[in-house]
């Protein structure tokens, strides 16, 4: 499935789809830098101790070039033909970053959780910079997936960047059916328990599940203990669209109407109401 039939059925998602297309197009015009793949032996002890790859001093993944790509992407969006609100906000962000002697470093620190490095529009930078950083990290995320024994992680946070999941996916068939969690920031997917809440300590708690009418393949799993929910793609082959988070923001509206709380990370929190379902 491509975005077109999906959008024909979900017209209210069009502003977010356009935004994703514009950002993708702007990235394609940038010089693409790629992160160096670390020596896995250096990182192995931290991995066993539960330290995410990018937080590991031993793995030494240098994020500064990714920060440079992110700053270049902000500049590109500020000068492009984006919607008016996006041009205005990216311009303000570009001006702020231009006055900063170590902008690339600051962006990388901010993405890894340093709030002191946050700019005036942190939501927008988080979205734009993670999109660039995920492209920069793509070879590392892929090589990490090949090296890692997922059975030895099984944690609530991303093994690459440490973020909580944005969505989940069920893959395979029983008895080997597995649940993968999906990072909305760096794009890593990792294995987690089939049942159990990824947001709270209620390990014995099974998640309740809501099927959404007219949305085969997508459902909302939620925890009776913490009321956190996770959108889940119950299928395979259409990950790029259905795990993108923006393509199912209408499910967040349904969940919110039911009194559930979005505990998953979202890069789309900055979008103005005019760009929301
Ligand atoms: Zn991640
Ligand atoms: Zn919970």
PDB file of C-alpha atoms and ligand atoms in Angstrom:
ATOM      1  CA  UNK A   1       0.000   0.000   0.000  1.00  0.00           C
ATOM      2  CA  UNK A   2       1.322   3.462  -0.867  1.00  0.00           C
ATOM      3  CA  UNK A   3       0.212   6.634   0.910  1.00  0.00           C
ATOM      4  CA  UNK A   4      -2.223   7.465  -1.934  1.00  0.00           C
ATOM      5  CA  UNK A   5      -4.980   4.901  -1.264  1.00  0.00           C
ATOM      6  CA  UNK A   6      -4.416   5.423   2.458  1.00  0.00           C
ATOM      7  CA  UNK A   7      -4.948   9.171   2.054  1.00  0.00           C
ATOM      8  CA  UNK A   8      -7.984   8.652  -0.161  1.00  0.00           C
ATOM      9  CA  UNK A   9      -9.549   6.863   2.828  1.00  0.00           C
ATOM     10  CA  UNK A  10      -8.175   9.317   5.427  1.00  0.00           C
ATOM     11  CA  UNK A  11      -8.294  12.753   3.885  1.00  0.00           C
ATOM     12  CA  UNK A  12      -7.727  14.480   7.254  1.00  0.00           C
ATOM     13  CA  UNK A  13      -4.175  13.073   7.322  1.00  0.00           C
ATOM     14  CA  UNK A  14      -3.174  14.946   4.175  1.00  0.00           C
ATOM     15  CA  UNK A  15      -1.431  17.925   5.871  1.00  0.00           C
ATOM     16  CA  UNK A  16       0.829  15.525   7.799  1.00  0.00           C
ATOM     17  CA  UNK A  17       1.473  13.429   4.706  1.00  0.00           C
ATOM     18  CA  UNK A  18       2.447  16.593   2.817  1.00  0.00           C
ATOM     19  CA  UNK A  19       4.754  17.582   5.636  1.00  0.00           C
ATOM     20  CA  UNK A  20       6.457  14.162   5.609  1.00  0.00           C
ATOM     21  CA  UNK A  21       6.832  14.373   1.810  1.00  0.00           C
ATOM     22  CA  UNK A  22       8.343  17.855   1.997  1.00  0.00           C
ATOM     23  CA  UNK A  23      10.841  16.860   4.652  1.00  0.00           C
ATOM     24  CA  UNK A  24      11.806  13.719   2.669  1.00  0.00           C
ATOM     25  CA  UNK A  25      12.283  15.819  -0.448  1.00  0.00           C
ATOM     26  CA  UNK A  26      14.430  18.352   1.418  1.00  0.00           C
ATOM     27  CA  UNK A  27      16.612  15.552   2.829  1.00  0.00           C
ATOM     28  CA  UNK A  28      17.126  14.148  -0.661  1.00  0.00           C
ATOM     29  CA  UNK A  29      18.649  17.505  -1.647  1.00  0.00           C
ATOM     30  CA  UNK A  30      21.169  17.470   1.206  1.00  0.00           C
ATOM     31  CA  UNK A  31      24.621  15.999   1.245  1.00  0.00           C
ATOM     32  CA  UNK A  32      24.010  12.667   2.992  1.00  0.00           C
ATOM     33  CA  UNK A  33      26.512  11.857   5.728  1.00  0.00           C
ATOM     34  CA  UNK A  34      26.527   8.397   7.294  1.00  0.00           C
ATOM     35  CA  UNK A  35      27.525   7.393  10.803  1.00  0.00           C
ATOM     36  CA  UNK A  36      30.563   5.180  11.287  1.00  0.00           C
ATOM     37  CA  UNK A  37      29.702   1.681  12.455  1.00  0.00           C
ATOM     38  CA  UNK A  38      31.198   1.103  15.935  1.00  0.00           C
ATOM     39  CA  UNK A  39      33.356  -1.803  16.981  1.00  0.00           C
ATOM     40  CA  UNK A  40      30.763  -4.104  18.563  1.00  0.00           C
ATOM     41  CA  UNK A  41      33.287  -5.674  20.923  1.00  0.00           C
ATOM     42  CA  UNK A  42      33.814  -2.245  22.522  1.00  0.00           C
ATOM     43  CA  UNK A  43      30.087  -1.897  23.119  1.00  0.00           C
ATOM     44  CA  UNK A  44      29.202  -5.472  24.208  1.00  0.00           C
ATOM     45  CA  UNK A  45      29.513  -4.881  27.983  1.00  0.00           C
ATOM     46  CA  UNK A  46      27.341  -1.745  27.863  1.00  0.00           C
ATOM     47  CA  UNK A  47      24.754  -3.602  25.775  1.00  0.00           C
ATOM     48  CA  UNK A  48      24.490  -6.338  28.404  1.00  0.00           C
ATOM     49  CA  UNK A  49      24.161  -3.652  31.100  1.00  0.00           C
ATOM     50  CA  UNK A  50      21.246  -2.024  29.226  1.00  0.00           C
ATOM     51  CA  UNK A  51      23.034   1.105  28.015  1.00  0.00           C
ATOM     52  CA  UNK A  52      21.628   2.265  24.664  1.00  0.00           C
ATOM     53  CA  UNK A  53      24.183   2.403  21.874  1.00  0.00           C
ATOM     54  CA  UNK A  54      24.206   6.200  21.462  1.00  0.00           C
ATOM     55  CA  UNK A  55      24.613   6.735  25.219  1.00  0.00           C
ATOM     56  CA  UNK A  56      27.609   4.400  25.398  1.00  0.00           C
ATOM     57  CA  UNK A  57      30.957   6.122  25.900  1.00  0.00           C
ATOM     58  CA  UNK A  58      32.639   2.888  24.763  1.00  0.00           C
ATOM     59  CA  UNK A  59      30.755   2.678  21.456  1.00  0.00           C
ATOM     60  CA  UNK A  60      31.705   6.290  20.627  1.00  0.00           C
ATOM     61  CA  UNK A  61      29.151   6.933  17.881  1.00  0.00           C
ATOM     62  CA  UNK A  62      29.841  10.517  16.815  1.00  0.00           C
ATOM     63  CA  UNK A  63      26.522  12.295  16.247  1.00  0.00           C
ATOM     64  CA  UNK A  64      27.950  15.661  15.319  1.00  0.00           C
ATOM     65  CA  UNK A  65      27.815  15.106  11.517  1.00  0.00           C
ATOM     66  CA  UNK A  66      24.158  14.091  11.967  1.00  0.00           C
ATOM     67  CA  UNK A  67      23.645  17.368  13.844  1.00  0.00           C
ATOM     68  CA  UNK A  68      25.173  19.190  10.856  1.00  0.00           C
ATOM     69  CA  UNK A  69      22.734  17.418   8.523  1.00  0.00           C
ATOM     70  CA  UNK A  70      19.880  18.431  10.828  1.00  0.00           C
ATOM     71  CA  UNK A  71      20.967  22.098  10.798  1.00  0.00           C
ATOM     72  CA  UNK A  72      21.218  21.963   6.984  1.00  0.00           C
ATOM     73  CA  UNK A  73      17.705  20.489   6.839  1.00  0.00           C
ATOM     74  CA  UNK A  74      16.330  23.333   8.966  1.00  0.00           C
ATOM     75  CA  UNK A  75      17.931  25.842   6.552  1.00  0.00           C
ATOM     76  CA  UNK A  76      16.490  24.023   3.551  1.00  0.00           C
ATOM     77  CA  UNK A  77      12.958  23.971   4.988  1.00  0.00           C
ATOM     78  CA  UNK A  78      13.216  27.650   5.963  1.00  0.00           C
ATOM     79  CA  UNK A  79      13.988  28.651   2.384  1.00  0.00           C
ATOM     80  CA  UNK A  80      11.665  26.194   0.657  1.00  0.00           C
ATOM     81  CA  UNK A  81       8.079  26.152  -0.463  1.00  0.00           C
ATOM     82  CA  UNK A  82       6.724  24.650   2.737  1.00  0.00           C
ATOM     83  CA  UNK A  83       3.377  25.704   4.268  1.00  0.00           C
ATOM     84  CA  UNK A  84       3.472  29.194   5.750  1.00  0.00           C
ATOM     85  CA  UNK A  85       3.493  28.137   9.416  1.00  0.00           C
ATOM     86  CA  UNK A  86       6.392  25.752   8.767  1.00  0.00           C
ATOM     87  CA  UNK A  87       8.472  28.364   6.910  1.00  0.00           C
ATOM     88  CA  UNK A  88       7.894  30.887   9.704  1.00  0.00           C
ATOM     89  CA  UNK A  89       8.867  28.428  12.447  1.00  0.00           C
ATOM     90  CA  UNK A  90      11.870  26.929  10.630  1.00  0.00           C
ATOM     91  CA  UNK A  91      13.133  30.464   9.852  1.00  0.00           C
ATOM     92  CA  UNK A  92      13.079  31.392  13.514  1.00  0.00           C
ATOM     93  CA  UNK A  93      14.841  28.124  14.335  1.00  0.00           C
ATOM     94  CA  UNK A  94      17.444  28.626  11.578  1.00  0.00           C
ATOM     95  CA  UNK A  95      18.218  32.126  12.896  1.00  0.00           C
ATOM     96  CA  UNK A  96      18.632  30.786  16.412  1.00  0.00           C
ATOM     97  CA  UNK A  97      20.964  27.999  15.259  1.00  0.00           C
ATOM     98  CA  UNK A  98      23.049  30.303  13.056  1.00  0.00           C
ATOM     99  CA  UNK A  99      23.988  32.348  16.117  1.00  0.00           C
ATOM    100  CA  UNK A 100      25.201  29.226  17.891  1.00  0.00           C
ATOM    101  CA  UNK A 101      28.921  28.330  17.580  1.00  0.00           C
ATOM    102  CA  UNK A 102      28.399  24.612  18.249  1.00  0.00           C
ATOM    103  CA  UNK A 103      24.954  24.131  16.727  1.00  0.00           C
ATOM    104  CA  UNK A 104      25.575  20.579  15.464  1.00  0.00           C
ATOM    105  CA  UNK A 105      26.799  19.414  18.884  1.00  0.00           C
ATOM    106  CA  UNK A 106      23.918  21.161  20.610  1.00  0.00           C
ATOM    107  CA  UNK A 107      21.348  19.498  18.330  1.00  0.00           C
ATOM    108  CA  UNK A 108      22.870  16.062  19.014  1.00  0.00           C
ATOM    109  CA  UNK A 109      22.843  16.681  22.790  1.00  0.00           C
ATOM    110  CA  UNK A 110      19.248  17.897  22.645  1.00  0.00           C
ATOM    111  CA  UNK A 111      18.110  14.771  20.779  1.00  0.00           C
ATOM    112  CA  UNK A 112      19.673  12.577  23.439  1.00  0.00           C
ATOM    113  CA  UNK A 113      17.690  14.345  26.151  1.00  0.00           C
ATOM    114  CA  UNK A 114      19.766  17.363  27.223  1.00  0.00           C
ATOM    115  CA  UNK A 115      16.979  19.860  27.947  1.00  0.00           C
ATOM    116  CA  UNK A 116      19.473  22.675  28.511  1.00  0.00           C
ATOM    117  CA  UNK A 117      20.198  22.454  24.772  1.00  0.00           C
ATOM    118  CA  UNK A 118      16.524  22.945  23.829  1.00  0.00           C
ATOM    119  CA  UNK A 119      15.740  25.818  21.437  1.00  0.00           C
ATOM    120  CA  UNK A 120      12.629  28.004  21.520  1.00  0.00           C
ATOM    121  CA  UNK A 121      10.654  25.589  19.317  1.00  0.00           C
ATOM    122  CA  UNK A 122      11.808  22.263  20.751  1.00  0.00           C
ATOM    123  CA  UNK A 123       8.972  20.225  19.200  1.00  0.00           C
ATOM    124  CA  UNK A 124       9.765  21.316  15.685  1.00  0.00           C
ATOM    125  CA  UNK A 125      13.501  20.757  16.097  1.00  0.00           C
ATOM    126  CA  UNK A 126      12.888  17.327  17.593  1.00  0.00           C
ATOM    127  CA  UNK A 127      10.885  16.293  14.526  1.00  0.00           C
ATOM    128  CA  UNK A 128      13.162  17.832  11.894  1.00  0.00           C
ATOM    129  CA  UNK A 129      16.441  16.870  13.569  1.00  0.00           C
ATOM    130  CA  UNK A 130      15.423  13.291  14.334  1.00  0.00           C
ATOM    131  CA  UNK A 131      14.367  12.867  10.713  1.00  0.00           C
ATOM    132  CA  UNK A 132      17.843  13.927   9.563  1.00  0.00           C
ATOM    133  CA  UNK A 133      19.592  12.005  12.346  1.00  0.00           C
ATOM    134  CA  UNK A 134      17.681   8.798  11.519  1.00  0.00           C
ATOM    135  CA  UNK A 135      18.939   9.070   7.934  1.00  0.00           C
ATOM    136  CA  UNK A 136      22.488   9.642   9.226  1.00  0.00           C
ATOM    137  CA  UNK A 137      22.211   6.635  11.565  1.00  0.00           C
ATOM    138  CA  UNK A 138      20.618   4.264   9.044  1.00  0.00           C
ATOM    139  CA  UNK A 139      23.750   2.116   8.423  1.00  0.00           C
ATOM    140  CA  UNK A 140      24.411   1.859  12.171  1.00  0.00           C
ATOM    141  CA  UNK A 141      20.798   0.912  12.983  1.00  0.00           C
ATOM    142  CA  UNK A 142      20.958  -1.783  10.307  1.00  0.00           C
ATOM    143  CA  UNK A 143      24.342  -3.179  11.423  1.00  0.00           C
ATOM    144  CA  UNK A 144      23.233  -3.019  15.083  1.00  0.00           C
ATOM    145  CA  UNK A 145      20.149  -5.079  14.206  1.00  0.00           C
ATOM    146  CA  UNK A 146      22.377  -7.742  12.607  1.00  0.00           C
ATOM    147  CA  UNK A 147      24.747  -7.859  15.586  1.00  0.00           C
ATOM    148  CA  UNK A 148      22.291  -7.627  18.478  1.00  0.00           C
ATOM    149  CA  UNK A 149      20.687 -10.607  20.182  1.00  0.00           C
ATOM    150  CA  UNK A 150      17.230  -9.148  20.799  1.00  0.00           C
ATOM    151  CA  UNK A 151      16.461 -11.791  23.443  1.00  0.00           C
ATOM    152  CA  UNK A 152      19.157 -10.153  25.574  1.00  0.00           C
ATOM    153  CA  UNK A 153      17.571  -6.700  25.429  1.00  0.00           C
ATOM    154  CA  UNK A 154      13.756  -6.940  25.861  1.00  0.00           C
ATOM    155  CA  UNK A 155      13.673  -3.508  27.495  1.00  0.00           C
ATOM    156  CA  UNK A 156      11.060  -0.769  27.402  1.00  0.00           C
ATOM    157  CA  UNK A 157      13.340   1.670  25.611  1.00  0.00           C
ATOM    158  CA  UNK A 158      15.103   1.755  22.268  1.00  0.00           C
ATOM    159  CA  UNK A 159      18.454  -0.080  22.246  1.00  0.00           C
ATOM    160  CA  UNK A 160      19.890   2.538  19.886  1.00  0.00           C
ATOM    161  CA  UNK A 161      18.751   5.933  21.218  1.00  0.00           C
ATOM    162  CA  UNK A 162      16.982   5.113  24.502  1.00  0.00           C
ATOM    163  CA  UNK A 163      13.568   6.578  23.570  1.00  0.00           C
ATOM    164  CA  UNK A 164      10.324   4.884  24.615  1.00  0.00           C
ATOM    165  CA  UNK A 165       8.512   3.233  21.691  1.00  0.00           C
ATOM    166  CA  UNK A 166       6.204   5.137  19.347  1.00  0.00           C
ATOM    167  CA  UNK A 167       4.337   2.050  18.115  1.00  0.00           C
ATOM    168  CA  UNK A 168       4.364  -1.744  18.150  1.00  0.00           C
ATOM    169  CA  UNK A 169       4.140  -4.430  15.502  1.00  0.00           C
ATOM    170  CA  UNK A 170       3.181  -8.092  15.662  1.00  0.00           C
ATOM    171  CA  UNK A 171       5.181 -10.286  13.296  1.00  0.00           C
ATOM    172  CA  UNK A 172       5.321 -13.979  12.409  1.00  0.00           C
ATOM    173  CA  UNK A 173       2.812 -16.725  13.166  1.00  0.00           C
ATOM    174  CA  UNK A 174       2.253 -18.703  16.352  1.00  0.00           C
ATOM    175  CA  UNK A 175       4.025 -20.283  18.124  1.00  0.00           C
ATOM    176  CA  UNK A 176       6.823 -17.936  16.956  1.00  0.00           C
ATOM    177  CA  UNK A 177       4.757 -14.767  16.885  1.00  0.00           C
ATOM    178  CA  UNK A 178       6.690 -11.816  18.316  1.00  0.00           C
ATOM    179  CA  UNK A 179       5.968  -8.259  19.327  1.00  0.00           C
ATOM    180  CA  UNK A 180       8.388  -5.623  18.115  1.00  0.00           C
ATOM    181  CA  UNK A 181       8.462  -2.101  19.481  1.00  0.00           C
ATOM    182  CA  UNK A 182       9.238   0.659  17.052  1.00  0.00           C
ATOM    183  CA  UNK A 183      11.226   3.820  17.761  1.00  0.00           C
ATOM    184  CA  UNK A 184       9.717   6.954  16.246  1.00  0.00           C
ATOM    185  CA  UNK A 185      13.030   8.801  16.603  1.00  0.00           C
ATOM    186  CA  UNK A 186      15.884   6.700  15.170  1.00  0.00           C
ATOM    187  CA  UNK A 187      13.767   4.057  13.420  1.00  0.00           C
ATOM    188  CA  UNK A 188      15.048   0.999  15.321  1.00  0.00           C
ATOM    189  CA  UNK A 189      12.669  -1.914  15.900  1.00  0.00           C
ATOM    190  CA  UNK A 190      13.330  -4.238  18.811  1.00  0.00           C
ATOM    191  CA  UNK A 191      11.718  -7.200  20.478  1.00  0.00           C
ATOM    192  CA  UNK A 192       9.621  -6.973  23.633  1.00  0.00           C
ATOM    193  CA  UNK A 193       7.397  -9.383  25.552  1.00  0.00           C
ATOM    194  CA  UNK A 194       4.234 -10.426  23.728  1.00  0.00           C
ATOM    195  CA  UNK A 195       2.087  -9.290  26.676  1.00  0.00           C
ATOM    196  CA  UNK A 196       2.883  -6.729  29.311  1.00  0.00           C
ATOM    197  CA  UNK A 197       2.910  -2.965  29.299  1.00  0.00           C
ATOM    198  CA  UNK A 198       5.969  -1.187  27.898  1.00  0.00           C
ATOM    199  CA  UNK A 199       5.253   1.917  29.990  1.00  0.00           C
ATOM    200  CA  UNK A 200       4.790   0.793  33.573  1.00  0.00           C
ATOM    201  CA  UNK A 201       5.942  -1.928  35.912  1.00  0.00           C
ATOM    202  CA  UNK A 202       2.704  -3.908  35.762  1.00  0.00           C
ATOM    203  CA  UNK A 203       4.384  -6.931  34.256  1.00  0.00           C
ATOM    204  CA  UNK A 204       1.534  -9.264  35.087  1.00  0.00           C
ATOM    205  CA  UNK A 205      -0.923  -6.927  33.426  1.00  0.00           C
ATOM    206  CA  UNK A 206      -2.138  -8.106  30.059  1.00  0.00           C
ATOM    207  CA  UNK A 207      -2.904  -5.361  27.625  1.00  0.00           C
ATOM    208  CA  UNK A 208      -6.495  -4.917  26.523  1.00  0.00           C
ATOM    209  CA  UNK A 209      -6.981  -4.479  22.821  1.00  0.00           C
ATOM    210  CA  UNK A 210      -9.354  -2.332  20.766  1.00  0.00           C
ATOM    211  CA  UNK A 211      -9.892  -3.124  17.092  1.00  0.00           C
ATOM    212  CA  UNK A 212     -10.741  -0.069  15.042  1.00  0.00           C
ATOM    213  CA  UNK A 213     -13.595  -0.399  12.588  1.00  0.00           C
ATOM    214  CA  UNK A 214     -12.486   0.135   9.007  1.00  0.00           C
ATOM    215  CA  UNK A 215      -8.795  -0.157   9.945  1.00  0.00           C
ATOM    216  CA  UNK A 216      -7.774  -3.765   9.445  1.00  0.00           C
ATOM    217  CA  UNK A 217      -4.193  -4.256  10.595  1.00  0.00           C
ATOM    218  CA  UNK A 218      -4.201  -1.476  13.185  1.00  0.00           C
ATOM    219  CA  UNK A 219      -5.355  -1.669  16.778  1.00  0.00           C
ATOM    220  CA  UNK A 220      -4.914   0.094  20.088  1.00  0.00           C
ATOM    221  CA  UNK A 221      -3.395  -1.938  22.933  1.00  0.00           C
ATOM    222  CA  UNK A 222      -3.807  -0.369  26.336  1.00  0.00           C
ATOM    223  CA  UNK A 223      -2.835  -1.047  29.920  1.00  0.00           C
ATOM    224  CA  UNK A 224      -5.498  -1.158  32.620  1.00  0.00           C
ATOM    225  CA  UNK A 225      -2.923  -0.252  35.215  1.00  0.00           C
ATOM    226  CA  UNK A 226      -1.407   2.978  33.834  1.00  0.00           C
ATOM    227  CA  UNK A 227      -3.953   3.709  31.031  1.00  0.00           C
ATOM    228  CA  UNK A 228      -1.046   4.065  28.625  1.00  0.00           C
ATOM    229  CA  UNK A 229      -1.726   2.851  25.096  1.00  0.00           C
ATOM    230  CA  UNK A 230       0.344   1.760  22.159  1.00  0.00           C
ATOM    231  CA  UNK A 231      -0.824   1.745  18.558  1.00  0.00           C
ATOM    232  CA  UNK A 232      -0.064  -1.646  17.079  1.00  0.00           C
ATOM    233  CA  UNK A 233       0.372  -2.718  13.473  1.00  0.00           C
ATOM    234  CA  UNK A 234      -0.863  -6.296  13.293  1.00  0.00           C
ATOM    235  CA  UNK A 235       0.659  -7.175   9.936  1.00  0.00           C
ATOM    236  CA  UNK A 236       3.767  -7.142   7.790  1.00  0.00           C
ATOM    237  CA  UNK A 237       4.996  -5.633   4.547  1.00  0.00           C
ATOM    238  CA  UNK A 238       3.739  -2.094   4.983  1.00  0.00           C
ATOM    239  CA  UNK A 239       5.986  -0.887   7.794  1.00  0.00           C
ATOM    240  CA  UNK A 240       7.107   2.346   6.200  1.00  0.00           C
ATOM    241  CA  UNK A 241       3.580   3.723   6.044  1.00  0.00           C
ATOM    242  CA  UNK A 242       1.849   2.039   8.983  1.00  0.00           C
ATOM    243  CA  UNK A 243       4.668   2.469  11.530  1.00  0.00           C
ATOM    244  CA  UNK A 244       5.208   6.118  10.598  1.00  0.00           C
ATOM    245  CA  UNK A 245       2.941   7.284  13.453  1.00  0.00           C
ATOM    246  CA  UNK A 246       1.490  10.191  11.414  1.00  0.00           C
ATOM    247  CA  UNK A 247      -0.476   7.721   9.266  1.00  0.00           C
ATOM    248  CA  UNK A 248      -2.495   6.657  12.323  1.00  0.00           C
ATOM    249  CA  UNK A 249      -2.843   9.909  14.285  1.00  0.00           C
ATOM    250  CA  UNK A 250      -6.642   9.462  14.058  1.00  0.00           C
ATOM    251  CA  UNK A 251      -6.189   6.441  16.350  1.00  0.00           C
ATOM    252  CA  UNK A 252      -4.663   8.788  18.919  1.00  0.00           C
ATOM    253  CA  UNK A 253      -7.843  10.840  18.773  1.00  0.00           C
ATOM    254  CA  UNK A 254      -9.936   7.691  19.383  1.00  0.00           C
ATOM    255  CA  UNK A 255      -7.695   6.649  22.280  1.00  0.00           C
ATOM    256  CA  UNK A 256      -7.845  10.108  23.833  1.00  0.00           C
ATOM    257  CA  UNK A 257     -11.669  10.069  23.562  1.00  0.00           C
ATOM    258  CA  UNK A 258     -11.613   6.836  25.576  1.00  0.00           C
ATOM    259  CA  UNK A 259      -9.602   8.469  28.346  1.00  0.00           C
ATOM    260  CA  UNK A 260      -6.348   6.736  27.483  1.00  0.00           C
ATOM    261  CA  UNK A 261      -2.989   8.462  27.662  1.00  0.00           C
ATOM    262  CA  UNK A 262      -0.362   8.606  24.997  1.00  0.00           C
ATOM    263  CA  UNK A 263       2.728   7.411  26.832  1.00  0.00           C
ATOM    264  CA  UNK A 264       4.506   6.679  23.549  1.00  0.00           C
ATOM    265  CA  UNK A 265       6.882   9.285  22.193  1.00  0.00           C
ATOM    266  CA  UNK A 266       5.570  11.425  19.376  1.00  0.00           C
ATOM    267  CA  UNK A 267       7.509  13.624  16.988  1.00  0.00           C
ATOM    268  CA  UNK A 268       4.258  15.197  15.818  1.00  0.00           C
ATOM    269  CA  UNK A 269       3.326  17.048  18.981  1.00  0.00           C
ATOM    270  CA  UNK A 270       4.458  20.343  17.422  1.00  0.00           C
ATOM    271  CA  UNK A 271       2.054  20.244  14.461  1.00  0.00           C
ATOM    272  CA  UNK A 272      -0.566  23.013  14.567  1.00  0.00           C
ATOM    273  CA  UNK A 273      -4.242  22.083  14.893  1.00  0.00           C
ATOM    274  CA  UNK A 274      -4.744  22.817  11.201  1.00  0.00           C
ATOM    275  CA  UNK A 275      -2.398  19.923  10.417  1.00  0.00           C
ATOM    276  CA  UNK A 276      -4.066  17.384  12.723  1.00  0.00           C
ATOM    277  CA  UNK A 277      -6.853  14.883  12.216  1.00  0.00           C
TER     278      UNK A 277
HETATM  279 ZN1  LIG B   1      15.603   4.953  18.852  1.00  0.00          ZN
HETATM  280 ZN1  LIG B   2       1.040   0.200  32.055  1.00  0.00          ZN
END
